mmCIF file of C-alpha atoms and ligand atoms in Angstrom:
data_model
loop_
_atom_site.group_PDB
_atom_site.id
_atom_site.type_symbol
_atom_site.label_atom_id
_atom_site.label_comp_id
_atom_site.label_asym_id
_atom_site.label_seq_id
_atom_site.Cartn_x
_atom_site.Cartn_y
_atom_site.Cartn_z
ATOM 1 C CA MET A 169 -37.903 8.237 -35.204
ATOM 2 C CA LYS A 170 -36.354 10.130 -32.322
ATOM 3 C CA ILE A 171 -33.359 8.828 -30.452
ATOM 4 C CA CYS A 172 -32.085 10.331 -27.229
ATOM 5 C CA VAL A 173 -28.341 9.742 -26.862
ATOM 6 C CA LEU A 174 -26.874 9.681 -23.356
ATOM 7 C CA PRO A 175 -23.107 9.123 -23.566
ATOM 8 C CA GLY A 176 -22.663 9.251 -19.771
ATOM 9 C CA ASP A 177 -19.322 8.820 -18.011
ATOM 10 C CA GLY A 178 -15.986 7.025 -18.296
ATOM 11 C CA ILE A 179 -15.725 5.162 -21.586
ATOM 12 C CA GLY A 180 -19.380 6.037 -22.304
ATOM 13 C CA PRO A 181 -18.701 8.928 -24.715
ATOM 14 C CA GLU A 182 -16.067 6.944 -26.669
ATOM 15 C CA ILE A 183 -18.177 3.848 -27.250
ATOM 16 C CA THR A 184 -21.377 5.807 -27.893
ATOM 17 C CA ALA A 185 -19.612 7.869 -30.562
ATOM 18 C CA GLN A 186 -18.854 4.671 -32.507
ATOM 19 C CA ALA A 187 -22.433 3.414 -32.152
ATOM 20 C CA VAL A 188 -23.764 6.753 -33.417
ATOM 21 C CA ARG A 189 -21.469 6.525 -36.460
ATOM 22 C CA VAL A 190 -22.971 3.132 -37.243
ATOM 23 C CA LEU A 191 -26.509 4.499 -36.859
ATOM 24 C CA LYS A 192 -25.751 7.403 -39.172
ATOM 25 C CA ALA A 193 -24.187 5.112 -41.754
ATOM 26 C CA LEU A 194 -27.512 3.307 -42.133
ATOM 27 C CA ASP A 195 -28.869 6.516 -43.607
ATOM 28 C CA LEU A 196 -32.318 6.196 -42.031
ATOM 29 C CA LYS A 197 -34.336 9.203 -40.979
ATOM 30 C CA PHE A 198 -33.378 9.386 -37.320
ATOM 31 C CA GLU A 199 -33.468 12.542 -35.255
ATOM 32 C CA MET A 200 -30.875 12.438 -32.498
ATOM 33 C CA GLU A 201 -30.728 14.521 -29.370
ATOM 34 C CA GLU A 202 -27.899 14.309 -26.869
ATOM 35 C CA ALA A 203 -28.447 14.823 -23.129
ATOM 36 C CA LEU A 204 -26.673 14.378 -19.807
ATOM 37 C CA LEU A 205 -27.101 11.409 -17.476
ATOM 38 C CA GLY A 206 -24.940 10.241 -14.583
ATOM 39 C CA GLY A 207 -21.793 11.876 -13.225
ATOM 40 C CA CYS A 208 -21.477 14.329 -16.127
ATOM 41 C CA ALA A 209 -25.006 15.518 -15.307
ATOM 42 C CA VAL A 210 -24.096 15.866 -11.623
ATOM 43 C CA ASP A 211 -21.106 18.007 -12.565
ATOM 44 C CA ALA A 212 -23.147 20.227 -14.884
ATOM 45 C CA THR A 213 -26.417 20.523 -12.960
ATOM 46 C CA GLY A 214 -26.092 18.915 -9.521
ATOM 47 C CA SER A 215 -28.519 16.135 -10.445
ATOM 48 C CA PRO A 216 -27.720 12.740 -12.051
ATOM 49 C CA PHE A 217 -30.999 12.865 -14.008
ATOM 50 C CA PRO A 218 -31.794 16.539 -14.697
ATOM 51 C CA GLU A 219 -35.179 17.686 -15.931
ATOM 52 C CA ALA A 220 -33.942 18.436 -19.450
ATOM 53 C CA THR A 221 -32.799 14.817 -19.745
ATOM 54 C CA GLN A 222 -36.098 13.535 -18.372
ATOM 55 C CA LYS A 223 -37.897 15.532 -21.038
ATOM 56 C CA ALA A 224 -35.578 14.370 -23.839
ATOM 57 C CA ALA A 225 -36.004 10.742 -22.735
ATOM 58 C CA LEU A 226 -39.788 11.025 -22.558
ATOM 59 C CA ASP A 227 -39.914 12.686 -26.000
ATOM 60 C CA ALA A 228 -37.772 10.065 -27.724
ATOM 61 C CA ASP A 229 -38.831 6.695 -29.128
ATOM 62 C CA ALA A 230 -35.598 5.103 -27.985
ATOM 63 C CA VAL A 231 -32.656 5.944 -25.764
ATOM 64 C CA LEU A 232 -29.049 4.986 -26.459
ATOM 65 C CA LEU A 233 -26.933 4.979 -23.313
ATOM 66 C CA GLY A 234 -23.173 4.572 -22.869
ATOM 67 C CA ALA A 235 -22.449 3.991 -19.188
ATOM 68 C CA VAL A 236 -22.596 5.957 -15.964
ATOM 69 C CA GLY A 237 -20.576 6.242 -12.771
ATOM 70 C CA GLY A 238 -16.999 6.462 -11.548
ATOM 71 C CA PRO A 239 -14.964 6.785 -8.363
ATOM 72 C CA LYS A 240 -15.146 10.591 -8.560
ATOM 73 C CA TRP A 241 -18.853 10.501 -7.630
ATOM 74 C CA ASP A 242 -18.783 7.605 -5.139
ATOM 75 C CA VAL A 243 -18.369 10.037 -2.257
ATOM 76 C CA LEU A 244 -21.689 11.775 -2.959
ATOM 77 C CA PRO A 245 -24.880 11.104 -1.039
ATOM 78 C CA ARG A 246 -26.787 8.236 -2.632
ATOM 79 C CA GLU A 247 -29.492 10.457 -4.164
ATOM 80 C CA GLN A 248 -26.877 12.322 -6.183
ATOM 81 C CA ARG A 249 -24.921 9.336 -7.421
ATOM 82 C CA PRO A 250 -24.782 8.598 -11.148
ATOM 83 C CA GLU A 251 -26.380 5.151 -10.558
ATOM 84 C CA ARG A 252 -29.480 6.950 -9.283
ATOM 85 C CA GLY A 253 -29.775 8.555 -12.703
ATOM 86 C CA LEU A 254 -29.835 5.126 -14.311
ATOM 87 C CA LEU A 255 -32.397 3.754 -11.872
ATOM 88 C CA GLY A 256 -34.400 6.961 -12.330
ATOM 89 C CA ILE A 257 -34.614 6.690 -16.108
ATOM 90 C CA ARG A 258 -35.573 3.000 -15.897
ATOM 91 C CA LYS A 259 -38.386 3.864 -13.511
ATOM 92 C CA LEU A 260 -39.559 7.002 -15.336
ATOM 93 C CA LEU A 261 -39.867 5.181 -18.659
ATOM 94 C CA GLY A 262 -41.333 2.041 -17.031
ATOM 95 C CA LEU A 263 -38.595 -0.158 -18.508
ATOM 96 C CA PHE A 264 -39.560 -3.325 -16.690
ATOM 97 C CA ALA A 265 -38.051 -5.858 -19.098
ATOM 98 C CA ASN A 266 -34.300 -6.076 -19.432
ATOM 99 C CA LEU A 267 -33.078 -8.395 -22.189
ATOM 100 C CA ARG A 268 -29.479 -9.482 -21.818
ATOM 101 C CA PRO A 269 -28.478 -11.991 -24.456
ATOM 102 C CA ALA A 270 -25.294 -13.959 -23.824
ATOM 103 C CA VAL A 271 -24.119 -15.253 -27.175
ATOM 104 C CA LEU A 272 -20.714 -16.721 -27.886
ATOM 105 C CA TYR A 273 -19.194 -15.764 -31.199
ATOM 106 C CA PRO A 274 -17.275 -18.800 -32.483
ATOM 107 C CA GLU A 275 -14.190 -16.623 -33.077
ATOM 108 C CA LEU A 276 -14.082 -15.798 -29.361
ATOM 109 C CA ALA A 277 -14.344 -19.348 -28.015
ATOM 110 C CA ASN A 278 -10.828 -19.044 -26.603
ATOM 111 C CA ALA A 279 -11.495 -15.707 -24.929
ATOM 112 C CA SER A 280 -13.817 -17.368 -22.434
ATOM 113 C CA THR A 281 -12.282 -18.559 -19.183
ATOM 114 C CA LEU A 282 -14.281 -21.783 -19.576
ATOM 115 C CA LYS A 283 -13.277 -24.665 -21.830
ATOM 116 C CA PRO A 284 -14.358 -24.135 -25.458
ATOM 117 C CA GLU A 285 -16.516 -27.290 -25.443
ATOM 118 C CA VAL A 286 -18.493 -25.956 -22.464
ATOM 119 C CA VAL A 287 -19.337 -22.641 -24.138
ATOM 120 C CA SER A 288 -19.233 -23.221 -27.906
ATOM 121 C CA GLY A 289 -22.617 -22.500 -29.448
ATOM 122 C CA LEU A 290 -23.812 -20.762 -26.288
ATOM 123 C CA ASP A 291 -26.952 -18.676 -26.794
ATOM 124 C CA ILE A 292 -28.822 -17.657 -23.640
ATOM 125 C CA LEU A 293 -31.302 -14.853 -23.147
ATOM 126 C CA ILE A 294 -31.402 -13.511 -19.612
ATOM 127 C CA LEU A 295 -34.607 -11.647 -18.982
ATOM 128 C CA ARG A 296 -34.265 -9.498 -15.882
ATOM 129 C CA GLU A 297 -37.164 -7.656 -14.262
ATOM 130 C CA LEU A 298 -35.896 -4.083 -13.970
ATOM 131 C CA THR A 299 -38.265 -1.786 -12.088
ATOM 132 C CA GLY A 300 -39.152 -3.754 -8.961
ATOM 133 C CA ASP A 301 -37.578 -5.981 -6.309
ATOM 134 C CA ILE A 302 -35.213 -4.857 -3.570
ATOM 135 C CA TYR A 303 -33.885 -2.136 -5.912
ATOM 136 C CA PHE A 304 -37.042 -0.075 -5.481
ATOM 137 C CA GLY A 305 -38.734 -1.524 -2.355
ATOM 138 C CA GLN A 306 -39.856 0.766 0.474
ATOM 139 C CA PRO A 307 -38.960 1.283 3.266
ATOM 140 C CA ARG A 308 -35.263 1.714 2.688
ATOM 141 C CA GLY A 309 -32.504 3.584 4.418
ATOM 142 C CA ILE A 310 -29.951 3.572 7.196
ATOM 143 C CA GLU A 311 -31.350 4.542 10.580
ATOM 144 C CA THR A 312 -30.231 4.395 14.182
ATOM 145 C CA ARG A 313 -32.411 2.369 16.512
ATOM 146 C CA GLU A 314 -32.253 -0.058 19.371
ATOM 147 C CA VAL A 315 -31.636 -3.686 18.385
ATOM 148 C CA GLU A 316 -31.037 -6.340 21.085
ATOM 149 C CA GLY A 317 -30.675 -3.631 23.693
ATOM 150 C CA VAL A 318 -28.027 -1.732 21.743
ATOM 151 C CA GLN A 319 -28.479 1.611 19.971
ATOM 152 C CA GLN A 320 -26.957 1.012 16.541
ATOM 153 C CA ARG A 321 -27.204 1.753 12.847
ATOM 154 C CA VAL A 322 -29.548 -0.497 10.908
ATOM 155 C CA GLY A 323 -29.611 -0.795 7.122
ATOM 156 C CA VAL A 324 -33.004 -1.550 5.610
ATOM 157 C CA ASN A 325 -34.086 -2.574 2.114
ATOM 158 C CA THR A 326 -37.357 -4.187 1.241
ATOM 159 C CA MET A 327 -37.768 -6.954 -1.314
ATOM 160 C CA ILE A 328 -41.191 -6.674 -2.864
ATOM 161 C CA TYR A 329 -42.988 -7.942 -5.986
ATOM 162 C CA SER A 330 -46.640 -7.741 -6.909
ATOM 163 C CA GLU A 331 -48.210 -10.514 -8.950
ATOM 164 C CA ASN A 332 -48.884 -8.132 -11.846
ATOM 165 C CA GLU A 333 -45.213 -7.218 -12.029
ATOM 166 C CA ILE A 334 -44.280 -10.893 -12.086
ATOM 167 C CA ARG A 335 -46.950 -11.739 -14.648
ATOM 168 C CA ARG A 336 -45.864 -9.145 -17.207
ATOM 169 C CA ILE A 337 -42.198 -10.181 -17.154
ATOM 170 C CA GLY A 338 -43.272 -13.843 -17.071
ATOM 171 C CA ARG A 339 -45.317 -13.376 -20.236
ATOM 172 C CA MET A 340 -42.358 -11.732 -21.960
ATOM 173 C CA ALA A 341 -40.241 -14.765 -21.061
ATOM 174 C CA PHE A 342 -42.728 -17.217 -22.574
ATOM 175 C CA GLU A 343 -43.158 -15.055 -25.684
ATOM 176 C CA ALA A 344 -39.387 -14.735 -26.114
ATOM 177 C CA ALA A 345 -38.939 -18.491 -25.724
ATOM 178 C CA ARG A 346 -41.461 -19.063 -28.531
ATOM 179 C CA LYS A 347 -39.049 -17.323 -30.890
ATOM 180 C CA ARG A 348 -36.133 -19.433 -29.627
ATOM 181 C CA SER A 349 -35.822 -22.995 -28.259
ATOM 182 C CA ARG A 350 -39.096 -22.898 -26.277
ATOM 183 C CA LYS A 351 -37.532 -23.343 -22.857
ATOM 184 C CA VAL A 352 -37.966 -20.986 -19.895
ATOM 185 C CA CYS A 353 -36.019 -21.426 -16.686
ATOM 186 C CA SER A 354 -37.399 -19.236 -13.920
ATOM 187 C CA VAL A 355 -34.872 -18.431 -11.208
ATOM 188 C CA ASP A 356 -35.921 -17.734 -7.617
ATOM 189 C CA LYS A 357 -35.094 -18.430 -3.980
ATOM 190 C CA MET A 358 -38.447 -19.862 -2.944
ATOM 191 C CA ASN A 359 -36.904 -22.054 -0.240
ATOM 192 C CA VAL A 360 -36.228 -18.899 1.779
ATOM 193 C CA LEU A 361 -38.032 -15.837 0.386
ATOM 194 C CA GLU A 362 -41.818 -15.361 0.268
ATOM 195 C CA THR A 363 -41.442 -12.789 -2.532
ATOM 196 C CA THR A 364 -39.998 -15.445 -4.751
ATOM 197 C CA GLN A 365 -42.522 -18.068 -3.634
ATOM 198 C CA LEU A 366 -45.063 -15.728 -5.216
ATOM 199 C CA TRP A 367 -42.771 -15.424 -8.230
ATOM 200 C CA ARG A 368 -42.792 -19.217 -8.665
ATOM 201 C CA ASP A 369 -46.562 -19.488 -8.119
ATOM 202 C CA VAL A 370 -47.297 -16.833 -10.762
ATOM 203 C CA MET A 371 -44.931 -18.434 -13.276
ATOM 204 C CA ASN A 372 -46.709 -21.771 -12.739
ATOM 205 C CA GLU A 373 -50.102 -20.101 -13.207
ATOM 206 C CA LEU A 374 -48.965 -18.668 -16.559
ATOM 207 C CA ALA A 375 -47.542 -21.937 -17.868
ATOM 208 C CA PRO A 376 -50.851 -23.493 -19.090
ATOM 209 C CA GLU A 377 -51.263 -20.523 -21.472
ATOM 210 C CA TYR A 378 -48.016 -21.538 -23.155
ATOM 211 C CA PRO A 379 -48.256 -25.328 -23.518
ATOM 212 C CA ASP A 380 -45.660 -25.238 -26.296
ATOM 213 C CA VAL A 381 -43.001 -23.834 -23.943
ATOM 214 C CA GLU A 382 -41.267 -25.914 -21.271
ATOM 215 C CA LEU A 383 -41.107 -24.168 -17.886
ATOM 216 C CA THR A 384 -38.572 -25.208 -15.262
ATOM 217 C CA HIS A 385 -37.580 -23.579 -11.978
ATOM 218 C CA MET A 386 -34.178 -23.235 -10.395
ATOM 219 C CA LEU A 387 -32.967 -21.788 -7.116
ATOM 220 C CA VAL A 388 -30.615 -18.895 -7.710
ATOM 221 C CA ASP A 389 -27.588 -20.430 -5.988
ATOM 222 C CA ASN A 390 -27.919 -23.545 -8.116
ATOM 223 C CA ALA A 391 -28.463 -21.397 -11.220
ATOM 224 C CA ALA A 392 -25.197 -19.552 -10.538
ATOM 225 C CA MET A 393 -23.431 -22.899 -10.315
ATOM 226 C CA GLN A 394 -25.142 -24.408 -13.376
ATOM 227 C CA LEU A 395 -24.204 -21.362 -15.456
ATOM 228 C CA VAL A 396 -20.542 -22.242 -15.175
ATOM 229 C CA ARG A 397 -21.010 -26.039 -15.043
ATOM 230 C CA ALA A 398 -23.233 -26.532 -18.100
ATOM 231 C CA PRO A 399 -24.473 -23.202 -19.456
ATOM 232 C CA LYS A 400 -25.851 -24.639 -22.687
ATOM 233 C CA GLN A 401 -28.769 -26.223 -20.806
ATOM 234 C CA PHE A 402 -30.379 -22.744 -20.709
ATOM 235 C CA ASP A 403 -32.450 -20.984 -23.346
ATOM 236 C CA VAL A 404 -34.438 -18.152 -21.674
ATOM 237 C CA MET A 405 -33.693 -17.450 -18.005
ATOM 238 C CA VAL A 406 -36.194 -15.146 -16.317
ATOM 239 C CA THR A 407 -35.613 -13.663 -12.894
ATOM 240 C CA GLY A 408 -36.005 -10.650 -10.631
ATOM 241 C CA ASN A 409 -34.004 -7.459 -10.603
ATOM 242 C CA MET A 410 -31.315 -8.405 -8.074
ATOM 243 C CA PHE A 411 -30.711 -12.006 -9.162
ATOM 244 C CA GLY A 412 -30.773 -10.863 -12.784
ATOM 245 C CA ASP A 413 -28.121 -8.238 -12.111
ATOM 246 C CA ILE A 414 -25.779 -10.859 -10.703
ATOM 247 C CA LEU A 415 -26.503 -13.734 -13.089
ATOM 248 C CA SER A 416 -26.197 -11.533 -16.179
ATOM 249 C CA ASP A 417 -22.689 -10.432 -15.189
ATOM 250 C CA GLU A 418 -21.795 -14.060 -14.615
ATOM 251 C CA ALA A 419 -23.262 -15.142 -17.958
ATOM 252 C CA SER A 420 -21.438 -12.372 -19.784
ATOM 253 C CA MET A 421 -18.065 -13.854 -18.954
ATOM 254 C CA LEU A 422 -19.028 -17.160 -20.563
ATOM 255 C CA THR A 423 -18.844 -15.294 -23.841
ATOM 256 C CA GLY A 424 -15.303 -14.088 -23.308
ATOM 257 C CA SER A 425 -15.869 -10.465 -22.493
ATOM 258 C CA ILE A 426 -18.553 -8.327 -20.971
ATOM 259 C CA GLY A 427 -17.418 -5.867 -23.654
ATOM 260 C CA MET A 428 -19.400 -7.851 -26.234
ATOM 261 C CA LEU A 429 -22.842 -7.868 -24.646
ATOM 262 C CA PRO A 430 -25.657 -5.496 -25.572
ATOM 263 C CA SER A 431 -28.910 -5.029 -23.713
ATOM 264 C CA ALA A 432 -32.400 -3.718 -24.236
ATOM 265 C CA SER A 433 -34.740 -2.412 -21.544
ATOM 266 C CA LEU A 434 -38.320 -2.208 -22.751
ATOM 267 C CA ASN A 435 -41.595 -0.850 -21.476
ATOM 268 C CA GLU A 436 -45.115 -1.927 -22.339
ATOM 269 C CA THR A 437 -45.280 0.234 -25.472
ATOM 270 C CA GLY A 438 -42.029 -1.047 -26.982
ATOM 271 C CA LYS A 439 -40.122 2.093 -26.136
ATOM 272 C CA GLY A 440 -36.662 1.100 -25.089
ATOM 273 C CA LEU A 441 -33.360 2.043 -23.598
ATOM 274 C CA TYR A 442 -30.371 0.355 -25.169
ATOM 275 C CA GLU A 443 -27.015 0.077 -23.465
ATOM 276 C CA PRO A 444 -24.023 -2.216 -23.196
ATOM 277 C CA CYS A 445 -24.091 -4.567 -20.179
ATOM 278 C CA HIS A 446 -20.720 -3.320 -19.008
ATOM 279 C CA GLY A 447 -20.027 -0.249 -16.916
ATOM 280 C CA SER A 448 -18.082 2.972 -17.394
ATOM 281 C CA ALA A 449 -14.635 1.359 -16.908
ATOM 282 C CA PRO A 450 -12.980 4.476 -15.423
ATOM 283 C CA ASP A 451 -9.567 2.748 -15.490
ATOM 284 C CA ILE A 452 -9.443 2.806 -19.294
ATOM 285 C CA ALA A 453 -11.577 5.898 -19.934
ATOM 286 C CA GLY A 454 -10.197 8.410 -22.436
ATOM 287 C CA LYS A 455 -7.516 6.024 -23.706
ATOM 288 C CA GLY A 456 -9.330 5.007 -26.867
ATOM 289 C CA VAL A 457 -9.020 1.285 -26.102
ATOM 290 C CA ALA A 458 -12.538 0.358 -24.959
ATOM 291 C CA ASN A 459 -14.529 -2.200 -26.931
ATOM 292 C CA PRO A 460 -17.438 -0.437 -28.689
ATOM 293 C CA LEU A 461 -19.059 -3.658 -29.951
ATOM 294 C CA ALA A 462 -21.560 -4.060 -27.087
ATOM 295 C CA THR A 463 -22.869 -0.549 -27.756
ATOM 296 C CA ILE A 464 -22.937 -1.123 -31.506
ATOM 297 C CA LEU A 465 -24.854 -4.361 -30.917
ATOM 298 C CA SER A 466 -27.220 -2.418 -28.632
ATOM 299 C CA VAL A 467 -28.057 -0.264 -31.669
ATOM 300 C CA ALA A 468 -28.993 -3.470 -33.498
ATOM 301 C CA MET A 469 -31.335 -4.352 -30.620
ATOM 302 C CA MET A 470 -32.839 -0.847 -30.852
ATOM 303 C CA LEU A 471 -33.588 -1.277 -34.538
ATOM 304 C CA ARG A 472 -35.127 -4.692 -33.854
ATOM 305 C CA TYR A 473 -37.248 -4.001 -30.770
ATOM 306 C CA THR A 474 -38.265 -0.351 -30.996
ATOM 307 C CA PHE A 475 -38.231 0.333 -34.733
ATOM 308 C CA GLY A 476 -39.111 -3.123 -36.066
ATOM 309 C CA MET A 477 -36.206 -3.016 -38.544
ATOM 310 C CA GLU A 478 -35.082 -6.617 -38.425
ATOM 311 C CA ALA A 479 -33.087 -6.472 -41.661
ATOM 312 C CA GLU A 480 -31.041 -3.463 -40.517
ATOM 313 C CA ALA A 481 -30.489 -5.079 -37.114
ATOM 314 C CA GLN A 482 -29.099 -8.166 -38.798
ATOM 315 C CA ARG A 483 -26.909 -6.034 -41.041
ATOM 316 C CA ILE A 484 -25.188 -4.622 -37.973
ATOM 317 C CA GLU A 485 -24.899 -8.026 -36.330
ATOM 318 C CA SER A 486 -23.367 -9.615 -39.401
ATOM 319 C CA SER A 487 -20.941 -6.710 -39.704
ATOM 320 C CA VAL A 488 -19.777 -7.370 -36.155
ATOM 321 C CA LYS A 489 -19.359 -11.072 -36.959
ATOM 322 C CA LYS A 490 -17.388 -10.099 -40.026
ATOM 323 C CA VAL A 491 -14.897 -7.878 -38.190
ATOM 324 C CA LEU A 492 -14.344 -10.641 -35.650
ATOM 325 C CA ALA A 493 -13.768 -13.112 -38.476
ATOM 326 C CA GLN A 494 -11.314 -10.629 -39.998
ATOM 327 C CA GLY A 495 -9.375 -10.815 -36.748
ATOM 328 C CA PHE A 496 -9.937 -7.313 -35.342
ATOM 329 C CA ARG A 497 -9.844 -7.299 -31.538
ATOM 330 C CA THR A 498 -9.863 -4.669 -28.816
ATOM 331 C CA GLY A 499 -7.694 -5.402 -25.779
ATOM 332 C CA ASP A 500 -10.408 -7.201 -23.808
ATOM 333 C CA ILE A 501 -10.787 -9.923 -26.457
ATOM 334 C CA TYR A 502 -7.279 -9.877 -27.893
ATOM 335 C CA GLU A 503 -5.270 -13.060 -28.287
ATOM 336 C CA PRO A 504 -1.961 -13.590 -30.074
ATOM 337 C CA GLY A 505 -2.433 -13.929 -33.810
ATOM 338 C CA THR A 506 -5.261 -11.394 -33.998
ATOM 339 C CA LYS A 507 -5.074 -7.681 -34.857
ATOM 340 C CA LYS A 508 -5.245 -5.391 -31.849
ATOM 341 C CA VAL A 509 -7.228 -2.215 -32.513
ATOM 342 C CA GLY A 510 -8.554 0.729 -30.498
ATOM 343 C CA THR A 511 -12.104 1.972 -30.078
ATOM 344 C CA ALA A 512 -12.237 4.170 -33.193
ATOM 345 C CA GLU A 513 -10.491 1.620 -35.414
ATOM 346 C CA MET A 514 -12.996 -0.998 -34.300
ATOM 347 C CA GLY A 515 -15.726 1.451 -35.308
ATOM 348 C CA ASP A 516 -13.980 1.955 -38.679
ATOM 349 C CA SER A 517 -13.926 -1.810 -39.263
ATOM 350 C CA VAL A 518 -17.617 -2.178 -38.490
ATOM 351 C CA LEU A 519 -18.421 0.696 -40.855
ATOM 352 C CA ALA A 520 -16.300 -0.894 -43.561
ATOM 353 C CA ALA A 521 -18.061 -4.232 -43.078
ATOM 354 C CA LEU A 522 -21.433 -2.495 -43.141
HETATM 355 C C1 LIG B 819 -26.516 -2.933 -14.366
HETATM 356 C C2 LIG B 819 -25.746 -2.154 -13.343
HETATM 357 C C3 LIG B 819 -26.713 -1.286 -12.556
HETATM 358 C C4 LIG B 819 -27.690 -2.191 -11.843
HETATM 359 C C5 LIG B 819 -26.066 -0.314 -11.578
HETATM 360 C C6 LIG B 819 -24.998 0.541 -12.237
HETATM 361 C C7 LIG B 819 -27.082 0.555 -10.898
HETATM 362 O O1 LIG B 819 -25.022 -3.013 -12.522
HETATM 363 O O2 LIG B 819 -27.168 -2.312 -15.224
HETATM 364 O O3 LIG B 819 -26.468 -4.166 -14.332
HETATM 365 O O4 LIG B 819 -27.410 -2.693 -10.754
HETATM 366 O O5 LIG B 819 -28.767 -2.429 -12.393
HETATM 367 MG MG1 LIG B 820 -25.065 -5.045 -13.121
#
């Protein structure tokens, strides 16, 4: 069982360190190899996804990632930006299925900006397609050409999905729903975009193979609204790369803090990359205050999806529930009456609970 650890930038190294402690505490026979991805890789090698990292990622069964990016690298040409490293590893490993669960822990009901009765008991799985869509469509670029008689710069991105790409993520959505409340809501913009007309058609073609799962469709603007109006109507939401990026950030806040949400990105063989949904938070980097729970919960997802260790996954998840019940809170989820702790102390509490 080989794990490639990519701490990345900003708070990445701090939160990953706590997740690695948890992994080690399980005393399983993991081999871990650390490598560079993102801005730290740019600084060391000039590339956000150097060859050594590509090799380490290909060799491993699973990848644990902190976060990448920061203002320091925003001035670089696009190809050298940390984000390109992230997109590159997703593409190289074929990680087409991004699972982003949004679960509200009862102890955090007041941390959400929505009323407790709107979010209590919330348990949504957002399934985001991760290697297609406008993120990877060709042609792309900024070019100068004549438009309406004027020579000007034109920005181009191409939104593109093949039916096979839609079918494989669609199947994952139906399969996932079978293990949950058997409801799939497919999100598109078929009233405007042909790409997503195809998306809807393919989802409808798949539906008869899963008669035990209810399939509904929703336009993305309505879905964004429904997520804050009545989020508990959703079980599995499946959507493309771009809409999934946006809706998963929105859904994360229903749970109180994006600092709580793990994610898994899987390929067809079950190999996966596991990372928190949040970013590198450069404003609090190095201060020891970041919430490591999303990364720790990402380790639980790794054990579940890549290594098939359901019992160990649940052990980590119940430990996280326990520390919340004990009142430990990092700044992002703190409220008066609870115990404010830093990143390492939160890690200590999880280890103690474990
Ligand atoms: C995410 C992030 C990335 C994305 C960025 C950092 C490239 O927002 O994982 O949601 O857009 O996919
Ligand atoms: Mg995002």
